[in-house]
PDB file of C-alpha atoms in Angstrom:
ATOM      1  CA  MET B 871       5.691  18.768  -8.752  1.00 59.00           C
ATOM      2  CA  ALA B 872       5.761  14.800  -8.812  1.00 63.00           C
ATOM      3  CA  GLU B 873       1.873  15.124  -9.456  1.00 69.00           C
ATOM      4  CA  ASP B 874       2.471  17.188 -12.471  1.00 67.00           C
ATOM      5  CA  LEU B 875       5.269  14.551 -13.686  1.00 64.00           C
ATOM      6  CA  ILE B 876       2.653  11.904 -13.437  1.00 66.00           C
ATOM      7  CA  GLU B 877       0.037  13.768 -15.585  1.00 71.00           C
ATOM      8  CA  LEU B 878       2.792  14.485 -18.312  1.00 71.00           C
ATOM      9  CA  GLU B 879       3.839  10.806 -18.288  1.00 74.00           C
ATOM     10  CA  PRO B 880       1.013   8.473 -16.862  1.00 71.00           C
ATOM     11  CA  GLU B 881       2.692   5.383 -17.802  1.00 73.00           C
ATOM     12  CA  ASN B 882       5.810   6.154 -16.108  1.00 76.00           C
ATOM     13  CA  THR B 883       5.344   4.456 -12.856  1.00 82.00           C
ATOM     14  CA  THR B 884       8.426   5.623 -11.036  1.00 86.00           C
ATOM     15  CA  TYR B 885       7.176   8.863 -10.442  1.00 85.00           C
ATOM     16  CA  ARG B 886       3.936   7.488  -8.941  1.00 88.00           C
ATOM     17  CA  ARG B 887       6.097   5.233  -6.654  1.00 89.00           C
ATOM     18  CA  ASP B 888       8.226   8.217  -5.338  1.00 91.00           C
ATOM     19  CA  LEU B 889       4.883  10.176  -4.647  1.00 91.00           C
ATOM     20  CA  SER B 890       3.206   7.087  -2.947  1.00 93.00           C
ATOM     21  CA  ILE B 891       6.376   6.545  -0.855  1.00 93.00           C
ATOM     22  CA  SER B 892       6.691  10.053   0.271  1.00 94.00           C
ATOM     23  CA  PHE B 893       3.021  10.080   1.250  1.00 96.00           C
ATOM     24  CA  ASN B 894       3.659   6.914   3.169  1.00 94.00           C
ATOM     25  CA  LYS B 895       6.695   8.361   5.015  1.00 95.00           C
ATOM     26  CA  LEU B 896       4.472  11.347   5.897  1.00 96.00           C
ATOM     27  CA  ALA B 897       1.479   9.257   6.986  1.00 96.00           C
ATOM     28  CA  ASP B 898       3.991   7.315   9.172  1.00 93.00           C
ATOM     29  CA  LEU B 899       5.199  10.686  11.007  1.00 96.00           C
ATOM     30  CA  ALA B 900       1.871  11.950  11.316  1.00 96.00           C
ATOM     31  CA  ARG B 901       0.652   8.709  12.924  1.00 93.00           C
ATOM     32  CA  GLU B 902       3.437   8.779  15.207  1.00 93.00           C
ATOM     33  CA  ALA B 903       2.807  12.247  16.111  1.00 96.00           C
ATOM     34  CA  GLY B 904      -1.048  11.173  16.697  1.00 93.00           C
ATOM     35  CA  GLU B 905      -2.383  13.330  13.735  1.00 96.00           C
ATOM     36  CA  LEU B 906      -4.639  10.391  12.858  1.00 95.00           C
ATOM     37  CA  GLU B 907      -6.740  12.467  10.358  1.00 96.00           C
ATOM     38  CA  THR B 908      -3.634  13.771   8.664  1.00 97.00           C
ATOM     39  CA  ALA B 909      -2.167  10.507   8.666  1.00 97.00           C
ATOM     40  CA  ARG B 910      -5.653   8.895   7.226  1.00 96.00           C
ATOM     41  CA  GLY B 911      -5.384  11.412   4.089  1.00 97.00           C
ATOM     42  CA  LEU B 912      -1.929  10.792   3.694  1.00 97.00           C
ATOM     43  CA  VAL B 913      -1.938   6.821   3.427  1.00 97.00           C
ATOM     44  CA  ASP B 914      -5.273   6.911   1.283  1.00 96.00           C
ATOM     45  CA  ARG B 915      -3.551   9.050  -1.279  1.00 96.00           C
ATOM     46  CA  ALA B 916      -0.493   6.752  -1.023  1.00 96.00           C
ATOM     47  CA  VAL B 917      -3.274   3.672  -1.723  1.00 97.00           C
ATOM     48  CA  HIS B 918      -4.776   5.060  -4.442  1.00 95.00           C
ATOM     49  CA  ILE B 919      -1.263   5.486  -6.049  1.00 93.00           C
ATOM     50  CA  ARG B 920      -0.125   2.036  -5.239  1.00 95.00           C
ATOM     51  CA  ARG B 921      -3.242   0.503  -6.719  1.00 96.00           C
ATOM     52  CA  ALA B 922      -2.873   2.392  -9.807  1.00 91.00           C
ATOM     53  CA  VAL B 923       0.814   1.322 -10.385  1.00 93.00           C
ATOM     54  CA  HIS B 924      -0.197  -2.348  -9.394  1.00 94.00           C
ATOM     55  CA  ARG B 925      -2.893  -2.410 -12.106  1.00 93.00           C
ATOM     56  CA  LEU B 926      -0.534  -1.294 -14.667  1.00 89.00           C
ATOM     57  CA  GLU B 927       2.043  -3.540 -13.347  1.00 91.00           C
ATOM     58  CA  THR B 928       0.096  -6.769 -12.143  1.00 92.00           C
ATOM     59  CA  ARG B 929       3.072  -9.124 -12.821  1.00 94.00           C
ATOM     60  CA  ARG B 930       5.695  -7.373 -10.415  1.00 95.00           C
ATOM     61  CA  GLU B 931       5.889  -8.890  -7.002  1.00 96.00           C
ATOM     62  CA  ASP B 932       7.743  -5.615  -5.870  1.00 95.00           C
ATOM     63  CA  VAL B 933       4.812  -3.571  -6.900  1.00 95.00           C
ATOM     64  CA  ALA B 934       2.731  -6.118  -5.050  1.00 97.00           C
ATOM     65  CA  VAL B 935       4.504  -5.794  -1.814  1.00 97.00           C
ATOM     66  CA  GLU B 936       4.847  -2.198  -1.925  1.00 96.00           C
ATOM     67  CA  LEU B 937       0.983  -1.958  -2.395  1.00 97.00           C
ATOM     68  CA  ALA B 938       0.629  -4.627   0.541  1.00 97.00           C
ATOM     69  CA  TYR B 939       2.979  -2.489   2.763  1.00 96.00           C
ATOM     70  CA  THR B 940       0.604   0.786   2.252  1.00 97.00           C
ATOM     71  CA  LEU B 941      -2.326  -1.398   2.676  1.00 97.00           C
ATOM     72  CA  TYR B 942      -0.832  -2.545   6.176  1.00 96.00           C
ATOM     73  CA  SER B 943      -0.009   1.118   6.843  1.00 95.00           C
ATOM     74  CA  SER B 944      -3.510   2.010   6.321  1.00 95.00           C
ATOM     75  CA  ALA B 945      -4.661  -1.050   8.600  1.00 94.00           C
ATOM     76  CA  GLN B 946      -2.366   0.447  11.571  1.00 92.00           C
ATOM     77  CA  ILE B 947      -4.058   3.761  11.218  1.00 93.00           C
ATOM     78  CA  ALA B 948      -7.519   2.196  11.117  1.00 92.00           C
ATOM     79  CA  ALA B 949      -6.537   0.407  14.433  1.00 90.00           C
ATOM     80  CA  ALA B 950      -5.242   3.779  15.916  1.00 89.00           C
ATOM     81  CA  GLU B 951      -8.598   5.344  15.096  1.00 87.00           C
ATOM     82  CA  ALA B 952     -10.055   2.510  16.738  1.00 82.00           C
ATOM     83  CA  ARG B 953     -12.264   1.706  13.548  1.00 78.00           C
ATOM     84  CA  GLU B 954     -15.003  -0.835  14.047  1.00 78.00           C
ATOM     85  CA  ASN B 955     -13.391  -3.798  12.006  1.00 82.00           C
ATOM     86  CA  ALA B 956     -10.245  -1.812  11.541  1.00 83.00           C
ATOM     87  CA  GLY B 957      -7.719  -3.178   8.895  1.00 88.00           C
ATOM     88  CA  GLN B 958     -10.117  -6.071   7.798  1.00 92.00           C
ATOM     89  CA  ALA B 959     -10.698  -4.685   3.940  1.00 92.00           C
ATOM     90  CA  GLU B 960      -6.875  -3.981   4.164  1.00 95.00           C
ATOM     91  CA  ARG B 961      -6.246  -7.459   4.846  1.00 95.00           C
ATOM     92  CA  LYS B 962      -8.376  -9.123   2.196  1.00 96.00           C
ATOM     93  CA  GLU B 963      -6.715  -6.927  -0.161  1.00 96.00           C
ATOM     94  CA  ILE B 964      -3.122  -7.808   0.926  1.00 97.00           C
ATOM     95  CA  MET B 965      -4.303 -11.708   0.439  1.00 97.00           C
ATOM     96  CA  GLU B 966      -5.576 -11.002  -2.901  1.00 97.00           C
ATOM     97  CA  VAL B 967      -2.734  -9.147  -4.058  1.00 97.00           C
ATOM     98  CA  LEU B 968       0.105 -11.391  -2.513  1.00 97.00           C
ATOM     99  CA  THR B 969      -1.481 -14.951  -2.753  1.00 97.00           C
ATOM    100  CA  PRO B 970      -0.673 -15.434  -6.462  1.00 97.00           C
ATOM    101  CA  PHE B 971       2.997 -14.681  -5.834  1.00 97.00           C
ATOM    102  CA  GLU B 972       3.319 -16.897  -2.824  1.00 96.00           C
ATOM    103  CA  ASP B 973       1.449 -19.889  -4.779  1.00 96.00           C
ATOM    104  CA  ALA B 974       4.136 -19.313  -7.481  1.00 95.00           C
ATOM    105  CA  GLY B 975       6.758 -19.352  -5.073  1.00 95.00           C
ATOM    106  CA  LEU B 976       8.089 -15.711  -6.159  1.00 95.00           C
ATOM    107  CA  LEU B 977       7.213 -13.892  -2.854  1.00 96.00           C
ATOM    108  CA  THR B 978      10.113 -11.972  -1.113  1.00 95.00           C
ATOM    109  CA  ALA B 979      10.419 -12.391   2.626  1.00 97.00           C
ATOM    110  CA  ARG B 980       8.695  -9.152   3.023  1.00 96.00           C
ATOM    111  CA  GLY B 981       5.809 -10.073   1.264  1.00 97.00           C
ATOM    112  CA  HIS B 982       5.689 -13.231   3.208  1.00 96.00           C
ATOM    113  CA  THR B 983       5.506 -11.474   6.696  1.00 97.00           C
ATOM    114  CA  LEU B 984       2.657  -9.188   5.364  1.00 97.00           C
ATOM    115  CA  LEU B 985       0.799 -12.023   3.829  1.00 97.00           C
ATOM    116  CA  MET B 986       1.221 -14.110   6.936  1.00 96.00           C
ATOM    117  CA  TRP B 987       0.165 -10.677   9.199  1.00 95.00           C
ATOM    118  CA  ALA B 988      -2.982 -10.541   6.550  1.00 96.00           C
ATOM    119  CA  VAL B 989      -3.971 -14.258   7.049  1.00 94.00           C
ATOM    120  CA  GLU B 990      -3.497 -14.433  10.919  1.00 89.00           C
ATOM    121  CA  GLU B 991      -5.089 -11.232  11.462  1.00 65.00           C
ATOM    122  CA  ASP B 992      -8.226 -12.177   9.090  1.00 55.00           C
ATOM    123  CA  THR B 993      -8.749 -15.759  10.774  1.00 53.00           C
TER     124      THR B 993
END
């Protein structure tokens, strides 16, 4: 249903954000249950949606942090899957998305925590 609403109102990011939150929560539950393939599929859908919202609202810090959190979730699943270079691409994207807000002094505590995780893990 939310996907239908997105198609009807592509500029309304509320539907996209709600859907991505649902996919993220379901991915977390699947990861906790050891269903990594299901978790990967769900988090990939959430990342896709979050990227689309971020492209529409690049100046919103909260949207950037939401994308970063979803990328963090993706990296956690990659680590659980024991993939080579697990989470490296996600860390780089987190840094690209959040660094401008950090440089401008606009990053929230949650965003700062995600950015520091990405920076520490990348070095």
